[in-house]
Amino acid sequence: MTPQTKEIVLAEPRGFCAGVDRAIEIVERALAKFGAPIYVRHEIVHNTYVVNDLKAKGAIFIEDLADVPPGATLVFSAHGVSKAVQNEAHARGFEVFDATCPLVTKVHIEVAKLAREGYEFVMIGHKGHPEVEGTMGQLDGGIHLVEDVGDVARIQPAQTERLAVVTQTTLSVDDAAEIMAAVRRRFPDIRQPKQQDICYATQNRQDAVKVMSRQVDVVVVVGSPTSSNSNRLAELARKLGVESHMVDNAGELRPEWLEGKSRVGLTAGASAPELLVGQVIDRIRELGAVSVRRMDGVEETIRFPLPKGLKL
């Protein structure tokens, strides 16, 4: 195909979810109300542009609470934190605003409630991801992490009469279902969440990529390398047999990816701002695209309330 025939197919929905919107607004409101600096434990969301933008406005991102001065204002990232981090923050006397996504908080509440009833847990998730560390850190023990089907055979709960399963909210829906099936085979009586833990935004963006992948020759995902849900979108397209690439910004887009491709699918992870999507569209136009078509898709209307104390 000649370059002039290229069409950009835009996934719907894409980009920011309600939890990301809320987390960024919490930091911006804290800066407006209390002034810089505002300290944030871990990247507020996993996106380079967002983090750098907030740094420029006066946010300081830290991993160790020892790096936060006494009396400072501290925000917990959207991924959530362990009980140990919560307790340390309060012991140090910080003014704390919790930007944990309410859908992650829902998992934390479920873990705490069932632990009081004597349950142990199987957690499906990625080792080292801050959300997984935060959820597993709600308890002192009794949570067994599985990253793949092979892990399911290796875990050894102390008992199986009271066993429940929880998942990281940003997993591949299909991979999680496969691991969940293995968990159920090994522990037929395991308690499952009333509603799946994988969040609506993760599900919707993956569903959109499934539809889009049938219509395009290559998929470009806007998202940072640290973003779990963005990586899952790129992986999903590949599993569906479509070449896919992830870019943090338009400057990372390589012209050779688009050579001979008449339709380019474009989506963005839940932590990637629409501004970056627009810049990638402009870049693909420079490389020969002549039209943009928006797919039909789920309209997301969910909004989460802000914590008390941040009204301006």
PDB file of C-alpha atoms in Angstrom:
ATOM      1  CA  MET A   1       0.000   0.000   0.000  1.00  0.00           C
ATOM      2  CA  THR A   2       1.173   3.531  -0.621  1.00  0.00           C
ATOM      3  CA  PRO A   3       1.675   5.745   2.450  1.00  0.00           C
ATOM      4  CA  GLN A   4      -1.284   7.920   1.425  1.00  0.00           C
ATOM      5  CA  THR A   5      -3.778   5.125   2.071  1.00  0.00           C
ATOM      6  CA  LYS A   6      -3.007   4.823   5.799  1.00  0.00           C
ATOM      7  CA  GLU A   7      -5.914   5.067   8.224  1.00  0.00           C
ATOM      8  CA  ILE A   8      -5.626   5.463  11.993  1.00  0.00           C
ATOM      9  CA  VAL A   9      -8.200   3.438  13.930  1.00  0.00           C
ATOM     10  CA  LEU A  10      -8.685   4.840  17.443  1.00  0.00           C
ATOM     11  CA  ALA A  11      -9.744   2.436  20.183  1.00  0.00           C
ATOM     12  CA  GLU A  12     -12.650   3.382  22.426  1.00  0.00           C
ATOM     13  CA  PRO A  13     -12.264   3.606  25.340  1.00  0.00           C
ATOM     14  CA  ARG A  14      -8.590   4.387  25.868  1.00  0.00           C
ATOM     15  CA  GLY A  15      -6.418   6.455  28.189  1.00  0.00           C
ATOM     16  CA  PHE A  16      -7.215   7.795  31.639  1.00  0.00           C
ATOM     17  CA  CYS A  17      -9.552   5.869  33.922  1.00  0.00           C
ATOM     18  CA  ALA A  18     -11.436   7.260  36.915  1.00  0.00           C
ATOM     19  CA  GLY A  19      -8.800   6.064  39.400  1.00  0.00           C
ATOM     20  CA  VAL A  20      -5.994   7.816  37.497  1.00  0.00           C
ATOM     21  CA  ASP A  21      -8.046  11.013  37.086  1.00  0.00           C
ATOM     22  CA  ARG A  22      -8.688  11.025  40.838  1.00  0.00           C
ATOM     23  CA  ALA A  23      -5.064  10.342  41.801  1.00  0.00           C
ATOM     24  CA  ILE A  24      -3.682  13.165  39.645  1.00  0.00           C
ATOM     25  CA  GLU A  25      -6.353  15.568  40.907  1.00  0.00           C
ATOM     26  CA  ILE A  26      -5.462  14.724  44.520  1.00  0.00           C
ATOM     27  CA  VAL A  27      -1.825  15.752  43.950  1.00  0.00           C
ATOM     28  CA  GLU A  28      -2.806  18.898  42.022  1.00  0.00           C
ATOM     29  CA  ARG A  29      -5.326  19.957  44.684  1.00  0.00           C
ATOM     30  CA  ALA A  30      -2.828  19.292  47.480  1.00  0.00           C
ATOM     31  CA  LEU A  31      -0.302  21.508  45.673  1.00  0.00           C
ATOM     32  CA  ALA A  32      -2.904  24.251  45.205  1.00  0.00           C
ATOM     33  CA  LYS A  33      -4.097  24.092  48.808  1.00  0.00           C
ATOM     34  CA  PHE A  34      -0.873  23.520  50.740  1.00  0.00           C
ATOM     35  CA  GLY A  35       1.768  24.720  48.281  1.00  0.00           C
ATOM     36  CA  ALA A  36       4.901  22.957  47.080  1.00  0.00           C
ATOM     37  CA  PRO A  37       6.451  20.650  47.886  1.00  0.00           C
ATOM     38  CA  ILE A  38       3.954  17.806  48.155  1.00  0.00           C
ATOM     39  CA  TYR A  39       5.566  14.410  48.676  1.00  0.00           C
ATOM     40  CA  VAL A  40       4.214  11.377  46.806  1.00  0.00           C
ATOM     41  CA  ARG A  41       5.131   7.825  47.746  1.00  0.00           C
ATOM     42  CA  HIS A  42       5.953   6.045  44.488  1.00  0.00           C
ATOM     43  CA  GLU A  43       4.956   7.365  41.053  1.00  0.00           C
ATOM     44  CA  ILE A  44       1.369   8.597  41.443  1.00  0.00           C
ATOM     45  CA  VAL A  45       0.516   6.629  38.278  1.00  0.00           C
ATOM     46  CA  HIS A  46       2.883   4.770  35.978  1.00  0.00           C
ATOM     47  CA  ASN A  47       3.328   7.398  33.281  1.00  0.00           C
ATOM     48  CA  THR A  48       6.509   9.368  32.601  1.00  0.00           C
ATOM     49  CA  TYR A  49       4.747  12.467  31.241  1.00  0.00           C
ATOM     50  CA  VAL A  50       2.330  12.700  34.187  1.00  0.00           C
ATOM     51  CA  VAL A  51       5.096  12.265  36.761  1.00  0.00           C
ATOM     52  CA  ASN A  52       7.346  14.867  35.118  1.00  0.00           C
ATOM     53  CA  ASP A  53       4.447  17.317  34.815  1.00  0.00           C
ATOM     54  CA  LEU A  54       3.668  16.996  38.534  1.00  0.00           C
ATOM     55  CA  LYS A  55       7.377  17.293  39.414  1.00  0.00           C
ATOM     56  CA  ALA A  56       7.431  20.606  37.539  1.00  0.00           C
ATOM     57  CA  LYS A  57       4.479  21.775  39.639  1.00  0.00           C
ATOM     58  CA  GLY A  58       6.221  20.911  42.915  1.00  0.00           C
ATOM     59  CA  ALA A  59       5.573  17.226  43.627  1.00  0.00           C
ATOM     60  CA  ILE A  60       8.501  15.201  44.983  1.00  0.00           C
ATOM     61  CA  PHE A  61       8.328  11.450  44.385  1.00  0.00           C
ATOM     62  CA  ILE A  62       9.948   9.210  47.002  1.00  0.00           C
ATOM     63  CA  GLU A  63      10.050   5.507  47.867  1.00  0.00           C
ATOM     64  CA  ASP A  64      11.328   5.724  51.456  1.00  0.00           C
ATOM     65  CA  LEU A  65       9.295   7.705  53.989  1.00  0.00           C
ATOM     66  CA  ALA A  66      12.575   8.627  55.705  1.00  0.00           C
ATOM     67  CA  ASP A  67      13.064  11.036  52.778  1.00  0.00           C
ATOM     68  CA  VAL A  68       9.971  13.036  53.785  1.00  0.00           C
ATOM     69  CA  PRO A  69      10.560  15.888  56.276  1.00  0.00           C
ATOM     70  CA  PRO A  70       8.495  16.088  59.495  1.00  0.00           C
ATOM     71  CA  GLY A  71       5.129  17.796  59.120  1.00  0.00           C
ATOM     72  CA  ALA A  72       5.049  17.398  55.330  1.00  0.00           C
ATOM     73  CA  THR A  73       2.010  16.524  53.232  1.00  0.00           C
ATOM     74  CA  LEU A  74       2.220  13.025  51.763  1.00  0.00           C
ATOM     75  CA  VAL A  75       0.126  11.363  49.049  1.00  0.00           C
ATOM     76  CA  PHE A  76      -0.045   7.592  48.581  1.00  0.00           C
ATOM     77  CA  SER A  77      -0.007   6.544  44.906  1.00  0.00           C
ATOM     78  CA  ALA A  78      -2.970   5.061  43.039  1.00  0.00           C
ATOM     79  CA  HIS A  79      -1.489   1.559  43.456  1.00  0.00           C
ATOM     80  CA  GLY A  80      -2.011   1.462  47.241  1.00  0.00           C
ATOM     81  CA  VAL A  81       0.407   0.773  50.070  1.00  0.00           C
ATOM     82  CA  SER A  82       0.944  -1.836  52.761  1.00  0.00           C
ATOM     83  CA  LYS A  83      -0.253  -1.499  56.348  1.00  0.00           C
ATOM     84  CA  ALA A  84       3.386  -1.023  57.377  1.00  0.00           C
ATOM     85  CA  VAL A  85       3.724   2.045  55.138  1.00  0.00           C
ATOM     86  CA  GLN A  86       0.405   3.448  56.379  1.00  0.00           C
ATOM     87  CA  ASN A  87       1.434   2.967  59.998  1.00  0.00           C
ATOM     88  CA  GLU A  88       4.869   4.504  59.438  1.00  0.00           C
ATOM     89  CA  ALA A  89       3.359   7.559  57.730  1.00  0.00           C
ATOM     90  CA  HIS A  90       0.992   8.192  60.614  1.00  0.00           C
ATOM     91  CA  ALA A  91       3.727   7.547  63.199  1.00  0.00           C
ATOM     92  CA  ARG A  92       5.887  10.179  61.505  1.00  0.00           C
ATOM     93  CA  GLY A  93       3.014  12.664  61.729  1.00  0.00           C
ATOM     94  CA  PHE A  94       2.544  13.420  58.042  1.00  0.00           C
ATOM     95  CA  GLU A  95      -0.643  14.934  56.656  1.00  0.00           C
ATOM     96  CA  VAL A  96      -1.675  11.984  54.491  1.00  0.00           C
ATOM     97  CA  PHE A  97      -3.978  11.904  51.474  1.00  0.00           C
ATOM     98  CA  ASP A  98      -4.632   8.468  50.056  1.00  0.00           C
ATOM     99  CA  ALA A  99      -4.878   8.367  46.250  1.00  0.00           C
ATOM    100  CA  THR A 100      -5.244   4.574  46.174  1.00  0.00           C
ATOM    101  CA  CYS A 101      -7.732   3.669  43.449  1.00  0.00           C
ATOM    102  CA  PRO A 102     -11.046   2.796  45.150  1.00  0.00           C
ATOM    103  CA  LEU A 103     -11.108  -0.478  43.202  1.00  0.00           C
ATOM    104  CA  VAL A 104      -7.778  -1.430  44.793  1.00  0.00           C
ATOM    105  CA  THR A 105      -9.073  -0.315  48.185  1.00  0.00           C
ATOM    106  CA  LYS A 106     -12.040  -2.665  47.642  1.00  0.00           C
ATOM    107  CA  VAL A 107      -9.579  -5.569  47.387  1.00  0.00           C
ATOM    108  CA  HIS A 108      -7.772  -4.408  50.556  1.00  0.00           C
ATOM    109  CA  ILE A 109     -11.067  -4.269  52.471  1.00  0.00           C
ATOM    110  CA  GLU A 110     -12.032  -7.754  51.281  1.00  0.00           C
ATOM    111  CA  VAL A 111      -8.650  -9.158  52.354  1.00  0.00           C
ATOM    112  CA  ALA A 112      -8.901  -7.571  55.814  1.00  0.00           C
ATOM    113  CA  LYS A 113     -12.488  -8.775  56.315  1.00  0.00           C
ATOM    114  CA  LEU A 114     -11.829 -12.375  55.287  1.00  0.00           C
ATOM    115  CA  ALA A 115      -8.547 -12.507  57.231  1.00  0.00           C
ATOM    116  CA  ARG A 116     -10.539 -11.727  60.385  1.00  0.00           C
ATOM    117  CA  GLU A 117     -12.658 -14.766  59.514  1.00  0.00           C
ATOM    118  CA  GLY A 118      -9.559 -16.964  59.336  1.00  0.00           C
ATOM    119  CA  TYR A 119      -8.973 -17.030  55.584  1.00  0.00           C
ATOM    120  CA  GLU A 120      -5.691 -17.446  53.757  1.00  0.00           C
ATOM    121  CA  PHE A 121      -5.351 -16.046  50.240  1.00  0.00           C
ATOM    122  CA  VAL A 122      -4.090 -16.863  46.776  1.00  0.00           C
ATOM    123  CA  MET A 123      -3.171 -13.641  44.949  1.00  0.00           C
ATOM    124  CA  ILE A 124      -2.856 -13.616  41.168  1.00  0.00           C
ATOM    125  CA  GLY A 125      -0.458 -10.841  40.187  1.00  0.00           C
ATOM    126  CA  HIS A 126       3.036  -9.719  39.185  1.00  0.00           C
ATOM    127  CA  LYS A 127       5.768  -9.963  41.804  1.00  0.00           C
ATOM    128  CA  GLY A 128       7.254  -6.586  42.700  1.00  0.00           C
ATOM    129  CA  HIS A 129       4.378  -4.518  41.297  1.00  0.00           C
ATOM    130  CA  PRO A 130       3.452  -1.843  43.877  1.00  0.00           C
ATOM    131  CA  GLU A 131      -0.219  -2.829  43.826  1.00  0.00           C
ATOM    132  CA  VAL A 132       0.675  -6.437  44.646  1.00  0.00           C
ATOM    133  CA  GLU A 133       3.048  -5.321  47.408  1.00  0.00           C
ATOM    134  CA  GLY A 134       0.309  -3.097  48.843  1.00  0.00           C
ATOM    135  CA  THR A 135      -2.345  -5.823  48.803  1.00  0.00           C
ATOM    136  CA  MET A 136      -0.066  -8.540  50.188  1.00  0.00           C
ATOM    137  CA  GLY A 137       1.105  -6.038  52.794  1.00  0.00           C
ATOM    138  CA  GLN A 138      -2.383  -5.725  54.239  1.00  0.00           C
ATOM    139  CA  LEU A 139      -1.539  -8.841  56.283  1.00  0.00           C
ATOM    140  CA  ASP A 140       1.561 -10.155  58.050  1.00  0.00           C
ATOM    141  CA  GLY A 141       1.312 -13.452  56.169  1.00  0.00           C
ATOM    142  CA  GLY A 142      -1.066 -15.970  54.669  1.00  0.00           C
ATOM    143  CA  ILE A 143      -1.130 -14.527  51.121  1.00  0.00           C
ATOM    144  CA  HIS A 144       0.423 -16.740  48.441  1.00  0.00           C
ATOM    145  CA  LEU A 145       1.366 -15.034  45.161  1.00  0.00           C
ATOM    146  CA  VAL A 146       0.922 -16.846  41.858  1.00  0.00           C
ATOM    147  CA  GLU A 147       2.180 -15.260  38.618  1.00  0.00           C
ATOM    148  CA  ASP A 148       1.337 -18.098  36.246  1.00  0.00           C
ATOM    149  CA  VAL A 149      -0.326 -21.507  36.058  1.00  0.00           C
ATOM    150  CA  GLY A 150       2.910 -23.232  37.136  1.00  0.00           C
ATOM    151  CA  ASP A 151       2.964 -21.310  40.412  1.00  0.00           C
ATOM    152  CA  VAL A 152      -0.455 -22.694  41.371  1.00  0.00           C
ATOM    153  CA  ALA A 153       0.977 -26.188  41.897  1.00  0.00           C
ATOM    154  CA  ARG A 154       3.840 -24.882  44.047  1.00  0.00           C
ATOM    155  CA  ILE A 155       2.045 -22.887  46.746  1.00  0.00           C
ATOM    156  CA  GLN A 156       1.413 -24.560  50.100  1.00  0.00           C
ATOM    157  CA  PRO A 157      -1.345 -22.865  52.166  1.00  0.00           C
ATOM    158  CA  ALA A 158      -1.432 -23.883  55.820  1.00  0.00           C
ATOM    159  CA  GLN A 159      -5.061 -24.950  55.341  1.00  0.00           C
ATOM    160  CA  THR A 160      -7.573 -25.115  52.503  1.00  0.00           C
ATOM    161  CA  GLU A 161     -10.906 -24.973  54.332  1.00  0.00           C
ATOM    162  CA  ARG A 162     -10.838 -21.180  54.360  1.00  0.00           C
ATOM    163  CA  LEU A 163      -9.060 -20.038  51.229  1.00  0.00           C
ATOM    164  CA  ALA A 164      -9.935 -17.039  49.049  1.00  0.00           C
ATOM    165  CA  VAL A 165      -8.530 -15.688  45.789  1.00  0.00           C
ATOM    166  CA  VAL A 166      -7.849 -12.055  44.856  1.00  0.00           C
ATOM    167  CA  THR A 167      -6.182 -10.525  41.810  1.00  0.00           C
ATOM    168  CA  GLN A 168      -4.186  -7.489  40.799  1.00  0.00           C
ATOM    169  CA  THR A 169      -6.610  -5.088  39.101  1.00  0.00           C
ATOM    170  CA  THR A 170      -4.532  -4.493  35.930  1.00  0.00           C
ATOM    171  CA  LEU A 171      -3.904  -8.029  34.688  1.00  0.00           C
ATOM    172  CA  SER A 172      -4.649  -9.525  31.307  1.00  0.00           C
ATOM    173  CA  VAL A 173      -8.261 -10.656  31.597  1.00  0.00           C
ATOM    174  CA  ASP A 174      -7.587 -13.820  29.592  1.00  0.00           C
ATOM    175  CA  ASP A 175      -4.362 -14.738  31.429  1.00  0.00           C
ATOM    176  CA  ALA A 176      -6.034 -14.173  34.797  1.00  0.00           C
ATOM    177  CA  ALA A 177      -8.940 -16.402  33.766  1.00  0.00           C
ATOM    178  CA  GLU A 178      -6.518 -19.178  32.818  1.00  0.00           C
ATOM    179  CA  ILE A 179      -4.693 -18.914  36.161  1.00  0.00           C
ATOM    180  CA  MET A 180      -8.010 -18.691  38.020  1.00  0.00           C
ATOM    181  CA  ALA A 181      -9.134 -21.923  36.340  1.00  0.00           C
ATOM    182  CA  ALA A 182      -5.937 -23.638  37.555  1.00  0.00           C
ATOM    183  CA  VAL A 183      -6.529 -22.291  41.084  1.00  0.00           C
ATOM    184  CA  ARG A 184     -10.096 -23.672  41.047  1.00  0.00           C
ATOM    185  CA  ARG A 185      -8.878 -27.058  39.811  1.00  0.00           C
ATOM    186  CA  ARG A 186      -6.434 -27.328  42.697  1.00  0.00           C
ATOM    187  CA  PHE A 187      -8.710 -25.722  45.310  1.00  0.00           C
ATOM    188  CA  PRO A 188     -12.300 -26.455  44.202  1.00  0.00           C
ATOM    189  CA  ASP A 189     -13.841 -24.808  47.274  1.00  0.00           C
ATOM    190  CA  ILE A 190     -11.821 -21.582  47.103  1.00  0.00           C
ATOM    191  CA  ARG A 191     -13.812 -18.417  47.680  1.00  0.00           C
ATOM    192  CA  GLN A 192     -13.896 -16.047  44.709  1.00  0.00           C
ATOM    193  CA  PRO A 193     -14.770 -12.338  44.760  1.00  0.00           C
ATOM    194  CA  LYS A 194     -18.445 -11.503  44.150  1.00  0.00           C
ATOM    195  CA  GLN A 195     -17.226  -9.289  41.311  1.00  0.00           C
ATOM    196  CA  GLN A 196     -13.890  -9.899  39.621  1.00  0.00           C
ATOM    197  CA  ASP A 197     -11.031  -7.771  40.937  1.00  0.00           C
ATOM    198  CA  ILE A 198      -9.776  -6.801  37.469  1.00  0.00           C
ATOM    199  CA  CYS A 199     -11.046  -3.258  37.058  1.00  0.00           C
ATOM    200  CA  TYR A 200     -13.632  -2.061  34.558  1.00  0.00           C
ATOM    201  CA  ALA A 201     -11.090   0.147  32.741  1.00  0.00           C
ATOM    202  CA  THR A 202      -8.609  -2.702  32.249  1.00  0.00           C
ATOM    203  CA  GLN A 203     -11.421  -4.921  30.932  1.00  0.00           C
ATOM    204  CA  ASN A 204     -12.823  -2.244  28.622  1.00  0.00           C
ATOM    205  CA  ARG A 205      -9.454  -1.340  27.096  1.00  0.00           C
ATOM    206  CA  GLN A 206      -8.597  -4.987  26.478  1.00  0.00           C
ATOM    207  CA  ASP A 207     -12.029  -5.627  24.929  1.00  0.00           C
ATOM    208  CA  ALA A 208     -11.491  -2.649  22.603  1.00  0.00           C
ATOM    209  CA  VAL A 209      -8.099  -4.009  21.495  1.00  0.00           C
ATOM    210  CA  LYS A 210      -9.702  -7.383  20.722  1.00  0.00           C
ATOM    211  CA  VAL A 211     -12.202  -5.683  18.401  1.00  0.00           C
ATOM    212  CA  MET A 212      -9.630  -3.301  16.917  1.00  0.00           C
ATOM    213  CA  SER A 213      -7.052  -6.019  16.215  1.00  0.00           C
ATOM    214  CA  ARG A 214      -9.356  -7.608  13.649  1.00  0.00           C
ATOM    215  CA  GLN A 215      -9.432  -4.343  11.681  1.00  0.00           C
ATOM    216  CA  VAL A 216      -5.773  -3.199  11.605  1.00  0.00           C
ATOM    217  CA  ASP A 217      -2.309  -4.217  10.407  1.00  0.00           C
ATOM    218  CA  VAL A 218      -0.359  -2.911  13.404  1.00  0.00           C
ATOM    219  CA  VAL A 219      -1.262  -1.706  16.919  1.00  0.00           C
ATOM    220  CA  VAL A 220       0.459   1.167  18.715  1.00  0.00           C
ATOM    221  CA  VAL A 221      -0.096   1.447  22.474  1.00  0.00           C
ATOM    222  CA  VAL A 222       0.663   4.739  24.215  1.00  0.00           C
ATOM    223  CA  GLY A 223       1.979   3.945  27.687  1.00  0.00           C
ATOM    224  CA  SER A 224       5.079   3.903  29.867  1.00  0.00           C
ATOM    225  CA  PRO A 225       7.204   0.742  30.276  1.00  0.00           C
ATOM    226  CA  THR A 226       6.264   0.536  33.982  1.00  0.00           C
ATOM    227  CA  SER A 227       2.513   0.540  33.253  1.00  0.00           C
ATOM    228  CA  SER A 228       1.082  -2.940  33.772  1.00  0.00           C
ATOM    229  CA  ASN A 229      -2.183  -2.329  31.948  1.00  0.00           C
ATOM    230  CA  SER A 230      -0.399  -0.706  28.967  1.00  0.00           C
ATOM    231  CA  ASN A 231       1.931  -3.704  28.621  1.00  0.00           C
ATOM    232  CA  ARG A 232      -1.057  -6.040  28.717  1.00  0.00           C
ATOM    233  CA  LEU A 233      -2.658  -4.176  25.770  1.00  0.00           C
ATOM    234  CA  ALA A 234       0.451  -4.630  23.621  1.00  0.00           C
ATOM    235  CA  GLU A 235       0.732  -8.300  24.635  1.00  0.00           C
ATOM    236  CA  LEU A 236      -2.922  -8.905  23.819  1.00  0.00           C
ATOM    237  CA  ALA A 237      -2.606  -7.554  20.289  1.00  0.00           C
ATOM    238  CA  ARG A 238       0.414  -9.804  19.705  1.00  0.00           C
ATOM    239  CA  LYS A 239      -1.468 -12.838  21.015  1.00  0.00           C
ATOM    240  CA  LEU A 240      -4.196 -12.025  18.510  1.00  0.00           C
ATOM    241  CA  GLY A 241      -1.604 -12.163  15.731  1.00  0.00           C
ATOM    242  CA  VAL A 242      -1.151  -8.435  15.160  1.00  0.00           C
ATOM    243  CA  GLU A 243       2.214  -6.695  15.319  1.00  0.00           C
ATOM    244  CA  SER A 244       2.188  -4.246  18.239  1.00  0.00           C
ATOM    245  CA  HIS A 245       4.493  -1.629  19.734  1.00  0.00           C
ATOM    246  CA  MET A 246       4.369   0.460  22.902  1.00  0.00           C
ATOM    247  CA  VAL A 247       5.568   4.069  22.969  1.00  0.00           C
ATOM    248  CA  ASP A 248       5.987   6.473  25.878  1.00  0.00           C
ATOM    249  CA  ASN A 249       5.609   9.419  23.493  1.00  0.00           C
ATOM    250  CA  ALA A 250       5.437  10.312  19.794  1.00  0.00           C
ATOM    251  CA  GLY A 251       9.233  10.569  19.555  1.00  0.00           C
ATOM    252  CA  GLU A 252       9.529   6.804  20.121  1.00  0.00           C
ATOM    253  CA  LEU A 253       7.360   5.930  17.107  1.00  0.00           C
ATOM    254  CA  ARG A 254       9.531   4.347  14.404  1.00  0.00           C
ATOM    255  CA  PRO A 255       8.563   4.903  10.742  1.00  0.00           C
ATOM    256  CA  GLU A 256       9.507   1.341   9.769  1.00  0.00           C
ATOM    257  CA  TRP A 257       6.706  -0.027  11.991  1.00  0.00           C
ATOM    258  CA  LEU A 258       4.179   1.559   9.637  1.00  0.00           C
ATOM    259  CA  GLU A 259       5.774   0.672   6.299  1.00  0.00           C
ATOM    260  CA  GLY A 260       3.341  -1.290   4.148  1.00  0.00           C
ATOM    261  CA  LYS A 261       0.595  -0.994   6.783  1.00  0.00           C
ATOM    262  CA  SER A 262      -2.679   0.492   5.550  1.00  0.00           C
ATOM    263  CA  ARG A 263      -4.452   0.622   8.922  1.00  0.00           C
ATOM    264  CA  VAL A 264      -2.790   1.575  12.217  1.00  0.00           C
ATOM    265  CA  GLY A 265      -4.647   0.812  15.453  1.00  0.00           C
ATOM    266  CA  LEU A 266      -3.999   3.237  18.298  1.00  0.00           C
ATOM    267  CA  THR A 267      -4.871   2.896  21.964  1.00  0.00           C
ATOM    268  CA  ALA A 268      -3.531   4.092  25.325  1.00  0.00           C
ATOM    269  CA  GLY A 269      -3.150   2.569  28.762  1.00  0.00           C
ATOM    270  CA  ALA A 270      -5.241   3.830  31.678  1.00  0.00           C
ATOM    271  CA  SER A 271      -2.415   6.071  32.939  1.00  0.00           C
ATOM    272  CA  ALA A 272      -1.592   7.693  29.562  1.00  0.00           C
ATOM    273  CA  PRO A 273      -2.995  11.208  28.925  1.00  0.00           C
ATOM    274  CA  GLU A 274      -4.938  12.013  25.761  1.00  0.00           C
ATOM    275  CA  LEU A 275      -2.433  14.766  24.986  1.00  0.00           C
ATOM    276  CA  LEU A 276       0.138  12.051  24.174  1.00  0.00           C
ATOM    277  CA  VAL A 277      -2.370  10.206  21.974  1.00  0.00           C
ATOM    278  CA  GLY A 278      -2.917  13.423  20.007  1.00  0.00           C
ATOM    279  CA  GLN A 279       0.816  13.837  19.492  1.00  0.00           C
ATOM    280  CA  VAL A 280       1.132  10.234  18.252  1.00  0.00           C
ATOM    281  CA  ILE A 281      -1.758  10.848  15.826  1.00  0.00           C
ATOM    282  CA  ASP A 282       0.069  13.932  14.507  1.00  0.00           C
ATOM    283  CA  ARG A 283       3.236  11.895  14.045  1.00  0.00           C
ATOM    284  CA  ILE A 284       1.441   9.084  12.183  1.00  0.00           C
ATOM    285  CA  ARG A 285      -0.169  11.733   9.945  1.00  0.00           C
ATOM    286  CA  GLU A 286       3.318  13.063   9.173  1.00  0.00           C
ATOM    287  CA  LEU A 287       4.234   9.525   8.133  1.00  0.00           C
ATOM    288  CA  GLY A 288       1.344   9.261   5.668  1.00  0.00           C
ATOM    289  CA  ALA A 289      -1.983   8.658   7.445  1.00  0.00           C
ATOM    290  CA  VAL A 290      -4.808  10.528   5.769  1.00  0.00           C
ATOM    291  CA  SER A 291      -7.759   9.736   8.039  1.00  0.00           C
ATOM    292  CA  VAL A 292      -8.713   8.932  11.634  1.00  0.00           C
ATOM    293  CA  ARG A 293     -11.634   6.648  12.468  1.00  0.00           C
ATOM    294  CA  ARG A 294     -12.928   6.294  15.997  1.00  0.00           C
ATOM    295  CA  MET A 295     -14.299   2.890  16.905  1.00  0.00           C
ATOM    296  CA  ASP A 296     -17.583   2.506  18.705  1.00  0.00           C
ATOM    297  CA  GLY A 297     -16.989   1.481  22.309  1.00  0.00           C
ATOM    298  CA  VAL A 298     -18.149   1.535  25.907  1.00  0.00           C
ATOM    299  CA  GLU A 299     -18.694   5.013  27.310  1.00  0.00           C
ATOM    300  CA  GLU A 300     -17.167   5.255  30.790  1.00  0.00           C
ATOM    301  CA  THR A 301     -19.012   7.517  33.209  1.00  0.00           C
ATOM    302  CA  ILE A 302     -17.554   6.327  36.536  1.00  0.00           C
ATOM    303  CA  ARG A 303     -16.179   9.068  38.811  1.00  0.00           C
ATOM    304  CA  PHE A 304     -14.632   8.587  42.246  1.00  0.00           C
ATOM    305  CA  PRO A 305     -14.933  11.161  45.056  1.00  0.00           C
ATOM    306  CA  LEU A 306     -11.881  12.958  46.405  1.00  0.00           C
ATOM    307  CA  PRO A 307     -10.681  12.512  49.999  1.00  0.00           C
ATOM    308  CA  LYS A 308     -11.962  14.952  52.598  1.00  0.00           C
ATOM    309  CA  GLY A 309      -9.845  18.021  53.139  1.00  0.00           C
ATOM    310  CA  LEU A 310      -9.002  18.743  49.508  1.00  0.00           C
ATOM    311  CA  LYS A 311     -11.821  21.068  48.537  1.00  0.00           C
ATOM    312  CA  LEU A 312     -10.348  24.330  47.305  1.00  0.00           C
TER     313      LEU A 312
END
